[in-house]
Amino acid sequence: MSFELPSLPYANDALAPYMSAETLDFHHGKHHQTYVTNLNNLLKDNELQGASLEEIVVKSSKDTSMAGIFNNAGQHWNHILFWQCMKPNGGGSIPSELEARLNSDFGSVDQFKEAFIQAGTTQFGSGWCWLSVSNGKLVVTKTANAANPLIENMKPILGCDVWEHSYYIDYKNRRPEYLNNFVEKLINWEYVESLLD
């Protein structure tokens, strides 16, 4: 079984002006496709061939000889979540169950947003910031490169890509502005809530 690039759940220009069609052409059509192609090539004759993407991410993360597989599998998994976590006219009001959980675990929705944006802003170099379920509690974390909370036995429900290819065409070096627009204008909160349980 080989992996395939999933179609975007919206048109390439649907997230403008906060994420341009040009960014999505490069990010989805070139970068994500490259991770998929590389992963399929690396899995040929490998013991992990035929495993689920989640299994490949977790198992390859524990074996330094599989660094290439881990990097491409991790980025494939991360991007599948990333595309689903956005929608046209996103942001705005948060569904009641998720809002209650954010208030309970962070003190307020605003405190969650601040922690999430801070995690993404302070991730040195390439990586991701996350909202995950860990032992029944919502937590914000950040990871370098292709890593994600799956390898720490957490369940990611929201991820934001802070690799430069995710924002440089639209924002140049203004990563905090990109993150703020992601949170306030792009997040598909209904999808995030659907991953809670």
PDB file of C-alpha atoms in Angstrom:
ATOM      1  CA  MET A   1       0.000   0.000   0.000  1.00  0.00           C
ATOM      2  CA  SER A   2       1.429   3.363  -0.974  1.00  0.00           C
ATOM      3  CA  PHE A   3       0.447   6.691   0.524  1.00  0.00           C
ATOM      4  CA  GLU A   4      -1.165   9.455  -1.531  1.00  0.00           C
ATOM      5  CA  LEU A   5      -1.378  13.221  -1.277  1.00  0.00           C
ATOM      6  CA  PRO A   6      -4.871  14.025   0.021  1.00  0.00           C
ATOM      7  CA  SER A   7      -6.878  16.668  -1.789  1.00  0.00           C
ATOM      8  CA  LEU A   8      -7.366  19.928   0.050  1.00  0.00           C
ATOM      9  CA  PRO A   9     -10.830  20.258   1.613  1.00  0.00           C
ATOM     10  CA  TYR A  10     -11.182  23.714  -0.023  1.00  0.00           C
ATOM     11  CA  ALA A  11     -10.011  25.520  -3.168  1.00  0.00           C
ATOM     12  CA  ASN A  12      -6.401  26.763  -3.297  1.00  0.00           C
ATOM     13  CA  ASP A  13      -7.562  30.379  -3.098  1.00  0.00           C
ATOM     14  CA  ALA A  14     -10.206  29.800  -0.397  1.00  0.00           C
ATOM     15  CA  LEU A  15      -8.021  30.826   2.563  1.00  0.00           C
ATOM     16  CA  ALA A  16      -6.893  34.145   1.056  1.00  0.00           C
ATOM     17  CA  PRO A  17      -5.888  36.712   2.125  1.00  0.00           C
ATOM     18  CA  TYR A  18      -4.576  34.945   5.240  1.00  0.00           C
ATOM     19  CA  MET A  19      -2.995  32.090   3.266  1.00  0.00           C
ATOM     20  CA  SER A  20      -2.600  32.719  -0.466  1.00  0.00           C
ATOM     21  CA  ALA A  21      -3.214  30.394  -3.390  1.00  0.00           C
ATOM     22  CA  GLU A  22       0.497  30.687  -4.176  1.00  0.00           C
ATOM     23  CA  THR A  23       1.416  29.436  -0.706  1.00  0.00           C
ATOM     24  CA  LEU A  24      -0.993  26.500  -0.998  1.00  0.00           C
ATOM     25  CA  ASP A  25       0.294  25.646  -4.481  1.00  0.00           C
ATOM     26  CA  PHE A  26       3.829  25.370  -3.120  1.00  0.00           C
ATOM     27  CA  HIS A  27       3.051  24.025   0.337  1.00  0.00           C
ATOM     28  CA  HIS A  28       0.459  21.391  -0.567  1.00  0.00           C
ATOM     29  CA  GLY A  29       1.325  20.704  -4.187  1.00  0.00           C
ATOM     30  CA  LYS A  30       5.124  20.667  -3.860  1.00  0.00           C
ATOM     31  CA  HIS A  31       6.271  20.268  -0.230  1.00  0.00           C
ATOM     32  CA  HIS A  32       3.594  17.843   0.978  1.00  0.00           C
ATOM     33  CA  GLN A  33       3.761  15.875  -2.283  1.00  0.00           C
ATOM     34  CA  THR A  34       7.532  15.508  -1.827  1.00  0.00           C
ATOM     35  CA  TYR A  35       7.068  14.036   1.666  1.00  0.00           C
ATOM     36  CA  VAL A  36       4.594  11.489   0.262  1.00  0.00           C
ATOM     37  CA  THR A  37       6.854  10.547  -2.656  1.00  0.00           C
ATOM     38  CA  ASN A  38       9.917  10.225  -0.417  1.00  0.00           C
ATOM     39  CA  LEU A  39       8.012   8.146   2.151  1.00  0.00           C
ATOM     40  CA  ASN A  40       6.755   5.692  -0.463  1.00  0.00           C
ATOM     41  CA  ASN A  41      10.277   5.283  -1.865  1.00  0.00           C
ATOM     42  CA  LEU A  42      11.811   4.791   1.596  1.00  0.00           C
ATOM     43  CA  LEU A  43       9.228   2.175   2.588  1.00  0.00           C
ATOM     44  CA  LYS A  44      10.018  -0.138  -0.322  1.00  0.00           C
ATOM     45  CA  ASP A  45      11.298  -3.421   1.175  1.00  0.00           C
ATOM     46  CA  ASN A  46      11.111  -1.936   4.682  1.00  0.00           C
ATOM     47  CA  GLU A  47       9.574  -3.821   7.613  1.00  0.00           C
ATOM     48  CA  LEU A  48       7.125  -0.946   8.149  1.00  0.00           C
ATOM     49  CA  GLN A  49       5.648  -1.221   4.662  1.00  0.00           C
ATOM     50  CA  GLY A  50       1.921  -1.852   5.045  1.00  0.00           C
ATOM     51  CA  ALA A  51       1.711  -0.351   8.547  1.00  0.00           C
ATOM     52  CA  SER A  52      -0.619   2.572   9.258  1.00  0.00           C
ATOM     53  CA  LEU A  53       0.837   6.059   9.007  1.00  0.00           C
ATOM     54  CA  GLU A  54       0.516   6.515  12.795  1.00  0.00           C
ATOM     55  CA  GLU A  55       2.360   3.232  13.427  1.00  0.00           C
ATOM     56  CA  ILE A  56       5.122   4.257  11.034  1.00  0.00           C
ATOM     57  CA  VAL A  57       5.535   7.641  12.751  1.00  0.00           C
ATOM     58  CA  VAL A  58       5.727   6.147  16.249  1.00  0.00           C
ATOM     59  CA  LYS A  59       7.920   3.141  15.417  1.00  0.00           C
ATOM     60  CA  SER A  60      10.385   5.027  13.196  1.00  0.00           C
ATOM     61  CA  SER A  61      10.749   7.758  15.859  1.00  0.00           C
ATOM     62  CA  LYS A  62      12.399   5.186  18.131  1.00  0.00           C
ATOM     63  CA  ASP A  63      14.990   3.986  15.569  1.00  0.00           C
ATOM     64  CA  THR A  64      17.689   6.406  14.393  1.00  0.00           C
ATOM     65  CA  SER A  65      18.369   4.214  11.351  1.00  0.00           C
ATOM     66  CA  MET A  66      14.871   5.152  10.140  1.00  0.00           C
ATOM     67  CA  ALA A  67      15.323   8.933  10.411  1.00  0.00           C
ATOM     68  CA  GLY A  68      14.392   9.465   6.770  1.00  0.00           C
ATOM     69  CA  ILE A  69      11.206   7.447   7.129  1.00  0.00           C
ATOM     70  CA  PHE A  70      10.322   9.268  10.349  1.00  0.00           C
ATOM     71  CA  ASN A  71      10.874  12.725   8.849  1.00  0.00           C
ATOM     72  CA  ASN A  72       8.710  12.079   5.798  1.00  0.00           C
ATOM     73  CA  ALA A  73       6.028  10.074   7.635  1.00  0.00           C
ATOM     74  CA  GLY A  74       5.858  12.702  10.372  1.00  0.00           C
ATOM     75  CA  GLN A  75       5.499  15.530   7.891  1.00  0.00           C
ATOM     76  CA  HIS A  76       2.846  13.620   5.919  1.00  0.00           C
ATOM     77  CA  TRP A  77       0.816  12.997   9.094  1.00  0.00           C
ATOM     78  CA  ASN A  78       1.316  16.568  10.352  1.00  0.00           C
ATOM     79  CA  HIS A  79       0.148  18.101   7.087  1.00  0.00           C
ATOM     80  CA  ILE A  80      -2.945  15.892   6.814  1.00  0.00           C
ATOM     81  CA  LEU A  81      -4.053  17.336  10.171  1.00  0.00           C
ATOM     82  CA  PHE A  82      -2.948  20.878   9.270  1.00  0.00           C
ATOM     83  CA  TRP A  83      -5.097  21.100   6.116  1.00  0.00           C
ATOM     84  CA  GLN A  84      -8.159  19.792   7.983  1.00  0.00           C
ATOM     85  CA  CYS A  85      -7.669  22.271  10.836  1.00  0.00           C
ATOM     86  CA  MET A  86      -8.331  25.230   8.522  1.00  0.00           C
ATOM     87  CA  LYS A  87     -11.375  26.404   6.579  1.00  0.00           C
ATOM     88  CA  PRO A  88     -12.517  29.489   4.679  1.00  0.00           C
ATOM     89  CA  ASN A  89     -13.899  32.086   7.110  1.00  0.00           C
ATOM     90  CA  GLY A  90     -12.376  30.140   9.986  1.00  0.00           C
ATOM     91  CA  GLY A  91     -11.643  31.318  13.484  1.00  0.00           C
ATOM     92  CA  GLY A  92     -14.540  32.990  15.240  1.00  0.00           C
ATOM     93  CA  SER A  93     -16.702  31.314  17.845  1.00  0.00           C
ATOM     94  CA  ILE A  94     -15.606  27.999  19.331  1.00  0.00           C
ATOM     95  CA  PRO A  95     -18.106  25.136  19.813  1.00  0.00           C
ATOM     96  CA  SER A  96     -19.328  24.808  23.374  1.00  0.00           C
ATOM     97  CA  GLU A  97     -17.638  21.551  24.425  1.00  0.00           C
ATOM     98  CA  LEU A  98     -14.220  22.622  23.153  1.00  0.00           C
ATOM     99  CA  GLU A  99     -14.655  26.112  24.618  1.00  0.00           C
ATOM    100  CA  ALA A 100     -15.478  24.613  28.028  1.00  0.00           C
ATOM    101  CA  ARG A 101     -12.402  22.375  27.882  1.00  0.00           C
ATOM    102  CA  LEU A 102     -10.132  25.288  26.878  1.00  0.00           C
ATOM    103  CA  ASN A 103     -11.516  27.410  29.724  1.00  0.00           C
ATOM    104  CA  SER A 104     -11.055  24.557  32.181  1.00  0.00           C
ATOM    105  CA  ASP A 105      -7.508  23.580  31.146  1.00  0.00           C
ATOM    106  CA  PHE A 106      -6.037  27.010  30.307  1.00  0.00           C
ATOM    107  CA  GLY A 107      -8.083  29.400  32.452  1.00  0.00           C
ATOM    108  CA  SER A 108      -9.666  31.045  29.396  1.00  0.00           C
ATOM    109  CA  VAL A 109      -9.790  30.798  25.617  1.00  0.00           C
ATOM    110  CA  ASP A 110      -7.599  33.895  25.405  1.00  0.00           C
ATOM    111  CA  GLN A 111      -4.957  32.261  27.604  1.00  0.00           C
ATOM    112  CA  PHE A 112      -4.991  29.199  25.334  1.00  0.00           C
ATOM    113  CA  LYS A 113      -4.582  31.388  22.231  1.00  0.00           C
ATOM    114  CA  GLU A 114      -1.716  33.268  23.856  1.00  0.00           C
ATOM    115  CA  ALA A 115       0.043  30.009  24.802  1.00  0.00           C
ATOM    116  CA  PHE A 116      -0.470  28.519  21.330  1.00  0.00           C
ATOM    117  CA  ILE A 117       0.834  31.592  19.489  1.00  0.00           C
ATOM    118  CA  GLN A 118       3.755  31.845  21.920  1.00  0.00           C
ATOM    119  CA  ALA A 119       4.673  28.182  21.321  1.00  0.00           C
ATOM    120  CA  GLY A 120       4.731  28.737  17.573  1.00  0.00           C
ATOM    121  CA  THR A 121       6.605  32.025  17.803  1.00  0.00           C
ATOM    122  CA  THR A 122       9.311  30.630  20.075  1.00  0.00           C
ATOM    123  CA  GLN A 123       9.873  27.352  18.189  1.00  0.00           C
ATOM    124  CA  PHE A 124      13.464  27.868  17.038  1.00  0.00           C
ATOM    125  CA  GLY A 125      13.912  27.056  13.366  1.00  0.00           C
ATOM    126  CA  SER A 126      11.463  24.721  11.662  1.00  0.00           C
ATOM    127  CA  GLY A 127       8.693  22.901  13.484  1.00  0.00           C
ATOM    128  CA  TRP A 128       5.122  22.912  14.714  1.00  0.00           C
ATOM    129  CA  CYS A 129       2.928  24.086  17.590  1.00  0.00           C
ATOM    130  CA  TRP A 130       0.147  21.861  18.878  1.00  0.00           C
ATOM    131  CA  LEU A 131      -2.980  21.520  20.946  1.00  0.00           C
ATOM    132  CA  SER A 132      -3.201  17.935  22.164  1.00  0.00           C
ATOM    133  CA  VAL A 133      -5.040  15.731  24.617  1.00  0.00           C
ATOM    134  CA  SER A 134      -2.656  14.314  27.219  1.00  0.00           C
ATOM    135  CA  ASN A 135      -4.099  12.125  29.978  1.00  0.00           C
ATOM    136  CA  GLY A 136      -7.492  13.726  29.481  1.00  0.00           C
ATOM    137  CA  LYS A 137      -6.173  17.296  29.678  1.00  0.00           C
ATOM    138  CA  LEU A 138      -5.623  19.781  26.849  1.00  0.00           C
ATOM    139  CA  VAL A 139      -1.998  20.911  26.533  1.00  0.00           C
ATOM    140  CA  VAL A 140      -0.019  23.192  24.213  1.00  0.00           C
ATOM    141  CA  THR A 141       3.393  21.990  23.025  1.00  0.00           C
ATOM    142  CA  LYS A 142       5.871  22.631  20.230  1.00  0.00           C
ATOM    143  CA  THR A 143       8.085  20.241  18.289  1.00  0.00           C
ATOM    144  CA  ALA A 144      11.065  20.591  15.978  1.00  0.00           C
ATOM    145  CA  ASN A 145      11.107  19.598  12.314  1.00  0.00           C
ATOM    146  CA  ALA A 146       8.812  16.590  11.657  1.00  0.00           C
ATOM    147  CA  ALA A 147       8.177  15.522  15.255  1.00  0.00           C
ATOM    148  CA  ASN A 148       4.665  15.564  16.676  1.00  0.00           C
ATOM    149  CA  PRO A 149       2.892  14.727  19.957  1.00  0.00           C
ATOM    150  CA  LEU A 150       1.991  11.189  18.789  1.00  0.00           C
ATOM    151  CA  ILE A 151       5.500  10.075  19.745  1.00  0.00           C
ATOM    152  CA  GLU A 152       4.880  11.296  23.319  1.00  0.00           C
ATOM    153  CA  ASN A 153       1.627   9.307  23.642  1.00  0.00           C
ATOM    154  CA  MET A 154      -0.521  12.408  23.174  1.00  0.00           C
ATOM    155  CA  LYS A 155      -3.417  12.935  20.754  1.00  0.00           C
ATOM    156  CA  PRO A 156      -2.898  16.067  18.615  1.00  0.00           C
ATOM    157  CA  ILE A 157      -6.154  17.824  17.726  1.00  0.00           C
ATOM    158  CA  LEU A 158      -4.739  21.082  16.289  1.00  0.00           C
ATOM    159  CA  GLY A 159      -1.389  21.708  14.633  1.00  0.00           C
ATOM    160  CA  CYS A 160       0.150  24.767  13.013  1.00  0.00           C
ATOM    161  CA  ASP A 161       3.132  24.517  10.674  1.00  0.00           C
ATOM    162  CA  VAL A 162       5.850  27.072  11.465  1.00  0.00           C
ATOM    163  CA  TRP A 163       8.306  25.937   8.810  1.00  0.00           C
ATOM    164  CA  GLU A 164       9.127  29.000   6.688  1.00  0.00           C
ATOM    165  CA  HIS A 165       7.486  27.481   3.595  1.00  0.00           C
ATOM    166  CA  SER A 166       4.169  27.727   5.443  1.00  0.00           C
ATOM    167  CA  TYR A 167       4.189  31.513   5.687  1.00  0.00           C
ATOM    168  CA  TYR A 168       7.159  33.173   3.964  1.00  0.00           C
ATOM    169  CA  ILE A 169       5.417  34.007   0.652  1.00  0.00           C
ATOM    170  CA  ASP A 170       2.618  35.816   2.517  1.00  0.00           C
ATOM    171  CA  TYR A 171       4.314  37.118   5.654  1.00  0.00           C
ATOM    172  CA  LYS A 172       8.087  37.104   4.995  1.00  0.00           C
ATOM    173  CA  ASN A 173       9.656  36.932   8.498  1.00  0.00           C
ATOM    174  CA  ARG A 174       6.490  37.935  10.406  1.00  0.00           C
ATOM    175  CA  ARG A 175       5.756  34.567  12.006  1.00  0.00           C
ATOM    176  CA  PRO A 176       3.705  36.028  14.921  1.00  0.00           C
ATOM    177  CA  GLU A 177       1.351  37.739  12.443  1.00  0.00           C
ATOM    178  CA  TYR A 178       0.918  34.460  10.552  1.00  0.00           C
ATOM    179  CA  LEU A 179       0.158  32.616  13.797  1.00  0.00           C
ATOM    180  CA  ASN A 180      -2.314  35.249  14.938  1.00  0.00           C
ATOM    181  CA  ASN A 181      -4.173  35.056  11.613  1.00  0.00           C
ATOM    182  CA  PHE A 182      -4.123  31.246  11.767  1.00  0.00           C
ATOM    183  CA  VAL A 183      -5.813  31.340  15.195  1.00  0.00           C
ATOM    184  CA  GLU A 184      -8.249  34.187  14.536  1.00  0.00           C
ATOM    185  CA  LYS A 185      -9.106  33.711  10.835  1.00  0.00           C
ATOM    186  CA  LEU A 186      -8.339  30.157   9.698  1.00  0.00           C
ATOM    187  CA  ILE A 187      -8.937  27.485  12.364  1.00  0.00           C
ATOM    188  CA  ASN A 188     -11.798  25.067  11.743  1.00  0.00           C
ATOM    189  CA  TRP A 189     -12.901  24.820  15.375  1.00  0.00           C
ATOM    190  CA  GLU A 190     -15.667  22.324  14.586  1.00  0.00           C
ATOM    191  CA  TYR A 191     -13.093  19.913  13.177  1.00  0.00           C
ATOM    192  CA  VAL A 192     -10.806  20.419  16.187  1.00  0.00           C
ATOM    193  CA  GLU A 193     -13.717  19.689  18.547  1.00  0.00           C
ATOM    194  CA  SER A 194     -14.569  16.529  16.574  1.00  0.00           C
ATOM    195  CA  LEU A 195     -11.157  15.112  17.533  1.00  0.00           C
ATOM    196  CA  LEU A 196     -11.646  15.576  21.280  1.00  0.00           C
ATOM    197  CA  ASP A 197     -12.877  12.029  21.973  1.00  0.00           C
TER     198      ASP A 197
END
